[in-house]
C-alpha atoms as a printed R data frame, in Angstrom:
    type eleno elety resid chain resno       x       y      z
1   ATOM     1    CA   MET     A     1  31.532 -26.483 -1.646
2   ATOM     2    CA   ASN     A     2  33.968 -23.882 -0.278
3   ATOM     3    CA   ARG     A     3  31.943 -22.383  2.374
4   ATOM     4    CA   LEU     A     4  30.350 -25.503  3.356
5   ATOM     5    CA   THR     A     5  33.968 -26.441  3.851
6   ATOM     6    CA   GLN     A     6  35.052 -24.357  5.758
7   ATOM     7    CA   LEU     A     7  31.863 -24.230  8.001
8   ATOM     8    CA   GLY     A     8  33.232 -28.304  8.584
9   ATOM     9    CA   ALA     A     9  36.481 -28.238  9.659
10  ATOM    10    CA   ALA     A    10  35.436 -24.859 12.134
11  ATOM    11    CA   ALA     A    11  32.453 -27.619 13.638
12  ATOM    12    CA   LEU     A    12  34.939 -30.370 13.660
13  ATOM    13    CA   LEU     A    13  37.245 -27.603 15.179
14  ATOM    14    CA   ALA     A    14  34.902 -26.628 17.655
15  ATOM    15    CA   ALA     A    15  33.992 -30.555 18.467
16  ATOM    16    CA   SER     A    16  37.419 -31.127 19.255
17  ATOM    17    CA   CYS     A    17  37.302 -28.198 21.654
18  ATOM    18    CA   ALA     A    18  34.534 -29.032 23.564
19  ATOM    19    CA   THR     A    19  35.874 -32.794 24.466
20  ATOM    20    CA   ALA     A    20  39.416 -31.273 25.671
21  ATOM    21    CA   ALA     A    21  37.051 -28.906 27.839
22  ATOM    22    CA   ALA     A    22  35.187 -32.029 29.277
23  ATOM    23    CA   GLN     A    23  38.043 -33.732 29.571
24  ATOM    24    CA   GLN     A    24  40.196 -31.003 31.994
25  ATOM    25    CA   ALA     A    25  36.623 -30.598 33.399
26  ATOM    26    CA   THR     A    26  36.678 -34.107 34.471
27  ATOM    27    CA   PRO     A    27  37.268 -34.610 38.589
28  ATOM    28    CA   PRO     A    28  40.082 -36.956 39.827
29  ATOM    29    CA   VAL     A    29  38.599 -40.468 40.666
30  ATOM    30    CA   PRO     A    30  39.278 -40.068 44.529
31  ATOM    31    CA   GLY     A    31  42.079 -42.046 45.892
32  ATOM    32    CA   ALA     A    32  43.269 -41.967 42.058
33  ATOM    33    CA   THR     A    33  47.327 -41.621 42.207
34  ATOM    34    CA   PRO     A    34  48.784 -39.430 39.520
35  ATOM    35    CA   THR     A    35  50.887 -40.915 37.264
36  ATOM    36    CA   ALA     A    36  54.567 -38.906 36.521
37  ATOM    37    CA   ILE     A    37  57.022 -39.974 33.855
38  ATOM    38    CA   ALA     A    38  60.460 -39.931 35.008
39  ATOM    39    CA   PRO     A    39  63.655 -41.333 33.773
40  ATOM    40    CA   PRO     A    40  64.952 -44.600 34.493
41  ATOM    41    CA   PRO     A    41  67.523 -44.667 37.359
42  ATOM    42    CA   PRO     A    42  70.809 -45.267 36.965
43  ATOM    43    CA   GLN     A    43  71.975 -48.991 36.445
44  ATOM    44    CA   ALA     A    44  75.438 -50.541 36.828
45  ATOM    45    CA   ALA     A    45  77.017 -50.286 33.810
46  ATOM    46    CA   PRO     A    46  78.244 -54.271 33.215
47  ATOM    47    CA   GLY     A    47  80.525 -55.535 35.045
48  ATOM    48    CA   LEU     A    48  80.509 -52.398 37.129
49  ATOM    49    CA   PRO     A    49  81.145 -53.037 40.804
50  ATOM    50    CA   ALA     A    50  78.945 -53.462 43.560
51  ATOM    51    CA   ALA     A    51  79.085 -50.584 46.121
52  ATOM    52    CA   ARG     A    52  79.593 -51.673 49.623
53  ATOM    53    CA   PRO     A    53  76.703 -50.202 51.141
54  ATOM    54    CA   ALA     A    54  77.540 -48.320 53.662
55  ATOM    55    CA   ASP     A    55  79.533 -46.283 51.292
56  ATOM    56    CA   VAL     A    56  76.714 -45.365 49.749
57  ATOM    57    CA   ALA     A    57  73.510 -44.556 52.189
58  ATOM    58    CA   SER     A    58  73.911 -41.098 52.729
59  ATOM    59    CA   ILE     A    59  76.284 -38.154 51.302
60  ATOM    60    CA   ASP     A    60  78.144 -37.841 54.178
61  ATOM    61    CA   ALA     A    61  79.058 -41.330 53.399
62  ATOM    62    CA   ILE     A    62  79.801 -41.458 49.793
63  ATOM    63    CA   VAL     A    63  81.669 -37.853 50.209
64  ATOM    64    CA   ALA     A    64  83.505 -40.199 52.907
65  ATOM    65    CA   ALA     A    65  84.189 -42.862 50.476
66  ATOM    66    CA   LEU     A    66  85.604 -40.480 48.021
67  ATOM    67    CA   TYR     A    67  87.910 -38.979 49.988
68  ATOM    68    CA   ASP     A    68  89.047 -42.336 51.301
69  ATOM    69    CA   VAL     A    69  89.796 -44.659 48.857
70  ATOM    70    CA   ILE     A    70  91.840 -42.017 46.345
71  ATOM    71    CA   SER     A    71  94.152 -41.443 50.253
72  ATOM    72    CA   GLY     A    72  97.085 -43.457 51.289
73  ATOM    73    CA   PRO     A    73 101.037 -43.853 51.686
74  ATOM    74    CA   ALA     A    74 103.522 -44.181 48.239
75  ATOM    75    CA   GLY     A    75 103.186 -47.674 46.927
76  ATOM    76    CA   ALA     A    76  99.815 -48.634 48.643
77  ATOM    77    CA   PRO     A    77  97.420 -49.705 46.409
78  ATOM    78    CA   ARG     A    78  94.254 -48.343 45.673
79  ATOM    79    CA   ASP     A    79  91.141 -50.155 46.151
80  ATOM    80    CA   TRP     A    80  89.549 -49.163 42.020
81  ATOM    81    CA   ASP     A    81  86.910 -51.388 42.277
82  ATOM    82    CA   ARG     A    82  85.823 -49.118 45.067
83  ATOM    83    CA   MET     A    83  86.071 -45.815 43.357
84  ATOM    84    CA   ARG     A    84  84.275 -46.990 40.497
85  ATOM    85    CA   SER     A    85  80.951 -47.981 42.451
86  ATOM    86    CA   LEU     A    86  80.692 -44.496 43.625
87  ATOM    87    CA   PHE     A    87  80.571 -43.715 40.153
88  ATOM    88    CA   ALA     A    88  76.929 -43.202 38.107
89  ATOM    89    CA   PRO     A    89  77.483 -45.385 34.292
90  ATOM    90    CA   GLU     A    90  77.592 -41.683 32.852
91  ATOM    91    CA   GLY     A    91  80.042 -40.561 35.829
92  ATOM    92    CA   ARG     A    92  82.572 -37.377 35.110
93  ATOM    93    CA   MET     A    93  85.243 -36.442 36.383
94  ATOM    94    CA   GLY     A    94  87.062 -33.004 35.683
95  ATOM    95    CA   ALA     A    95  89.745 -30.556 36.968
96  ATOM    96    CA   VAL     A    96  89.904 -26.702 35.972
97  ATOM    97    CA   GLY     A    97  93.569 -25.465 35.729
98  ATOM    98    CA   MET     A    98  95.140 -22.433 34.210
99  ATOM    99    CA   ARG     A    99  97.087 -22.864 30.402
100 ATOM   100    CA   PRO     A   100 100.832 -20.871 30.402
101 ATOM   101    CA   ASP     A   101  98.810 -18.220 28.953
102 ATOM   102    CA   GLY     A   102  96.497 -17.260 31.639
103 ATOM   103    CA   SER     A   103  93.451 -19.066 29.912
104 ATOM   104    CA   TYR     A   104  91.622 -21.656 31.424
105 ATOM   105    CA   VAL     A   105  90.728 -24.985 30.510
106 ATOM   106    CA   LEU     A   106  88.425 -27.831 31.917
107 ATOM   107    CA   ARG     A   107  90.382 -31.304 31.535
108 ATOM   108    CA   SER     A   108  87.565 -34.014 31.253
109 ATOM   109    CA   LEU     A   109  87.994 -37.305 32.631
110 ATOM   110    CA   THR     A   110  85.936 -40.364 33.573
111 ATOM   111    CA   PRO     A   111  87.064 -42.581 36.362
112 ATOM   112    CA   GLU     A   112  88.777 -45.234 34.483
113 ATOM   113    CA   ASP     A   113  91.090 -42.720 33.369
114 ATOM   114    CA   TYR     A   114  91.456 -40.819 36.498
115 ATOM   115    CA   ILE     A   115  92.608 -44.625 37.564
116 ATOM   116    CA   SER     A   116  94.605 -45.250 34.606
117 ATOM   117    CA   ARG     A   117  96.546 -41.451 35.269
118 ATOM   118    CA   ASN     A   118  97.026 -41.805 38.961
119 ATOM   119    CA   THR     A   119  97.696 -45.431 39.565
120 ATOM   120    CA   LYS     A   120 101.990 -44.892 38.740
121 ATOM   121    CA   ALA     A   121 101.820 -41.531 40.583
122 ATOM   122    CA   PHE     A   122 100.541 -42.760 43.456
123 ATOM   123    CA   ALA     A   123 103.532 -45.803 43.292
124 ATOM   124    CA   THR     A   124 106.332 -43.478 44.596
125 ATOM   125    CA   MET     A   125 104.128 -40.356 46.106
126 ATOM   126    CA   GLY     A   126 102.162 -40.766 49.252
127 ATOM   127    CA   PHE     A   127  98.761 -38.618 49.114
128 ATOM   128    CA   PHE     A   128  96.135 -37.514 51.131
129 ATOM   129    CA   GLU     A   129  93.327 -35.892 50.866
130 ATOM   130    CA   THR     A   130  90.557 -34.874 53.523
131 ATOM   131    CA   GLU     A   131  87.709 -32.579 53.493
132 ATOM   132    CA   LEU     A   132  88.100 -29.072 55.611
133 ATOM   133    CA   ALA     A   133  84.500 -27.854 55.320
134 ATOM   134    CA   ARG     A   134  81.444 -28.267 53.127
135 ATOM   135    CA   THR     A   135  78.129 -26.431 51.934
136 ATOM   136    CA   THR     A   136  75.429 -28.886 50.836
137 ATOM   137    CA   GLU     A   137  72.411 -27.845 48.659
138 ATOM   138    CA   THR     A   138  69.611 -30.860 48.453
139 ATOM   139    CA   PHE     A   139  66.311 -31.178 46.720
140 ATOM   140    CA   GLY     A   140  64.789 -34.688 46.428
141 ATOM   141    CA   GLN     A   141  67.126 -36.972 44.483
142 ATOM   142    CA   ILE     A   142  69.560 -34.545 43.553
143 ATOM   143    CA   ALA     A   143  72.273 -32.592 45.511
144 ATOM   144    CA   HIS     A   144  75.649 -30.598 44.978
145 ATOM   145    CA   VAL     A   145  78.106 -30.569 47.488
146 ATOM   146    CA   PHE     A   146  80.865 -27.705 47.418
147 ATOM   147    CA   SER     A   147  83.414 -29.512 49.573
148 ATOM   148    CA   THR     A   148  86.839 -27.717 50.433
149 ATOM   149    CA   TYR     A   149  89.832 -30.255 50.539
150 ATOM   150    CA   GLU     A   150  93.142 -30.134 51.225
151 ATOM   151    CA   ALA     A   151  95.790 -32.098 50.409
152 ATOM   152    CA   ARG     A   152  99.537 -34.098 52.230
153 ATOM   153    CA   HIS     A   153 101.879 -36.260 50.781
154 ATOM   154    CA   ALA     A   154 101.821 -38.038 54.670
155 ATOM   155    CA   LYS     A   155  99.105 -37.885 56.773
156 ATOM   156    CA   ASP     A   156 100.889 -36.269 59.319
157 ATOM   157    CA   ASP     A   157 102.284 -33.256 56.786
158 ATOM   158    CA   ALA     A   158 101.801 -29.967 59.427
159 ATOM   159    CA   LYS     A   159 100.892 -27.990 56.263
160 ATOM   160    CA   PRO     A   160  98.842 -28.825 53.460
161 ATOM   161    CA   PHE     A   161 100.749 -28.780 49.710
162 ATOM   162    CA   MET     A   162  97.327 -28.161 47.859
163 ATOM   163    CA   ARG     A   163  94.124 -26.988 48.784
164 ATOM   164    CA   GLY     A   164  91.228 -26.067 46.692
165 ATOM   165    CA   ILE     A   165  87.636 -26.987 46.161
166 ATOM   166    CA   ASN     A   166  85.789 -30.002 44.802
167 ATOM   167    CA   SER     A   167  82.059 -29.753 43.745
168 ATOM   168    CA   ILE     A   168  80.347 -33.027 43.339
169 ATOM   169    CA   GLN     A   169  77.086 -33.545 42.173
170 ATOM   170    CA   LEU     A   170  75.338 -36.738 43.663
171 ATOM   171    CA   ILE     A   171  71.919 -38.330 42.376
172 ATOM   172    CA   HIS     A   172  69.705 -41.152 44.065
173 ATOM   173    CA   ASP     A   173  67.937 -43.557 42.649
174 ATOM   174    CA   GLY     A   174  65.749 -44.231 45.462
175 ATOM   175    CA   LYS     A   175  67.854 -47.338 46.641
176 ATOM   176    CA   ARG     A   176  71.692 -45.373 46.852
177 ATOM   177    CA   TRP     A   177  73.655 -42.856 45.957
178 ATOM   178    CA   TYR     A   178  76.011 -42.251 42.906
179 ATOM   179    CA   VAL     A   179  78.180 -39.470 41.858
180 ATOM   180    CA   LEU     A   180  77.349 -37.907 38.397
181 ATOM   181    CA   ASN     A   181  79.957 -35.405 38.274
182 ATOM   182    CA   LEU     A   182  83.225 -34.499 40.416
183 ATOM   183    CA   ILE     A   183  85.020 -31.553 38.903
184 ATOM   184    CA   TRP     A   184  87.845 -29.555 41.214
185 ATOM   185    CA   ARG     A   185  89.994 -26.848 41.424
186 ATOM   186    CA   ALA     A   186  93.023 -26.245 43.325
187 ATOM   187    CA   GLU     A   187  93.749 -22.574 45.070
188 ATOM   188    CA   ASP     A   188  96.643 -21.134 43.306
189 ATOM   189    CA   SER     A   189  98.446 -17.308 43.957
190 ATOM   190    CA   LYS     A   190  95.592 -15.726 41.897
191 ATOM   191    CA   LEU     A   191  92.856 -17.652 44.190
192 ATOM   192    CA   GLN     A   192  92.501 -18.162 47.314
193 ATOM   193    CA   LEU     A   193  89.930 -19.892 49.185
194 ATOM   194    CA   PRO     A   194  87.513 -17.352 50.907
195 ATOM   195    CA   GLU     A   195  86.604 -17.692 54.477
196 ATOM   196    CA   ARG     A   196  82.965 -18.816 53.733
197 ATOM   197    CA   TYR     A   197  84.366 -21.680 52.316
198 ATOM   198    CA   LEU     A   198  86.699 -23.017 54.952
199 ATOM   199    CA   ARG     A   199  83.991 -23.746 57.903
200 ATOM   200    CA   ASN     A   200  80.795 -25.792 57.174
201 ATOM   201    CA   GLY     A   201  77.880 -24.020 55.646
């Protein structure tokens, strides 16, 4: 009985393998389009403001909008709904900084965290952040922008009070670009911007 059971199982396994091989050998139907399973595109969260089409039509446009929306003189209200509209619902922000003991930490933020933390500061402080140079890598619907920034308290200040890198991860859903992640690191006495990030790559 055990021998018969073993023979039956072997036959069943052989038949299954033959069926799989036949399916693999079946030529594709002419004109058929392969079906790919893709994750759903980013959708606007309930209450998320609609973006200006010009802000999200290209990588250049959305990066320019990011810089523009946070910049302005002291007391000038920022258009925070415009900023919200640039981010994917799951979008995140983060700042890398040094602790007093010399170690480094990432302060993770949502766009709402950024808005709440900076609304009060911008009420009394002018802040103008502009792009100095950029290196962009793209593949299909994803892009990474390494954007060198400089910040001034007034638009006509001769020198910036801060420079650094904005690392911006973008995604396209077939209709528009979204900011998925934005992490920045400011230049300091121990970490100066290299020459290659002071020119467009």
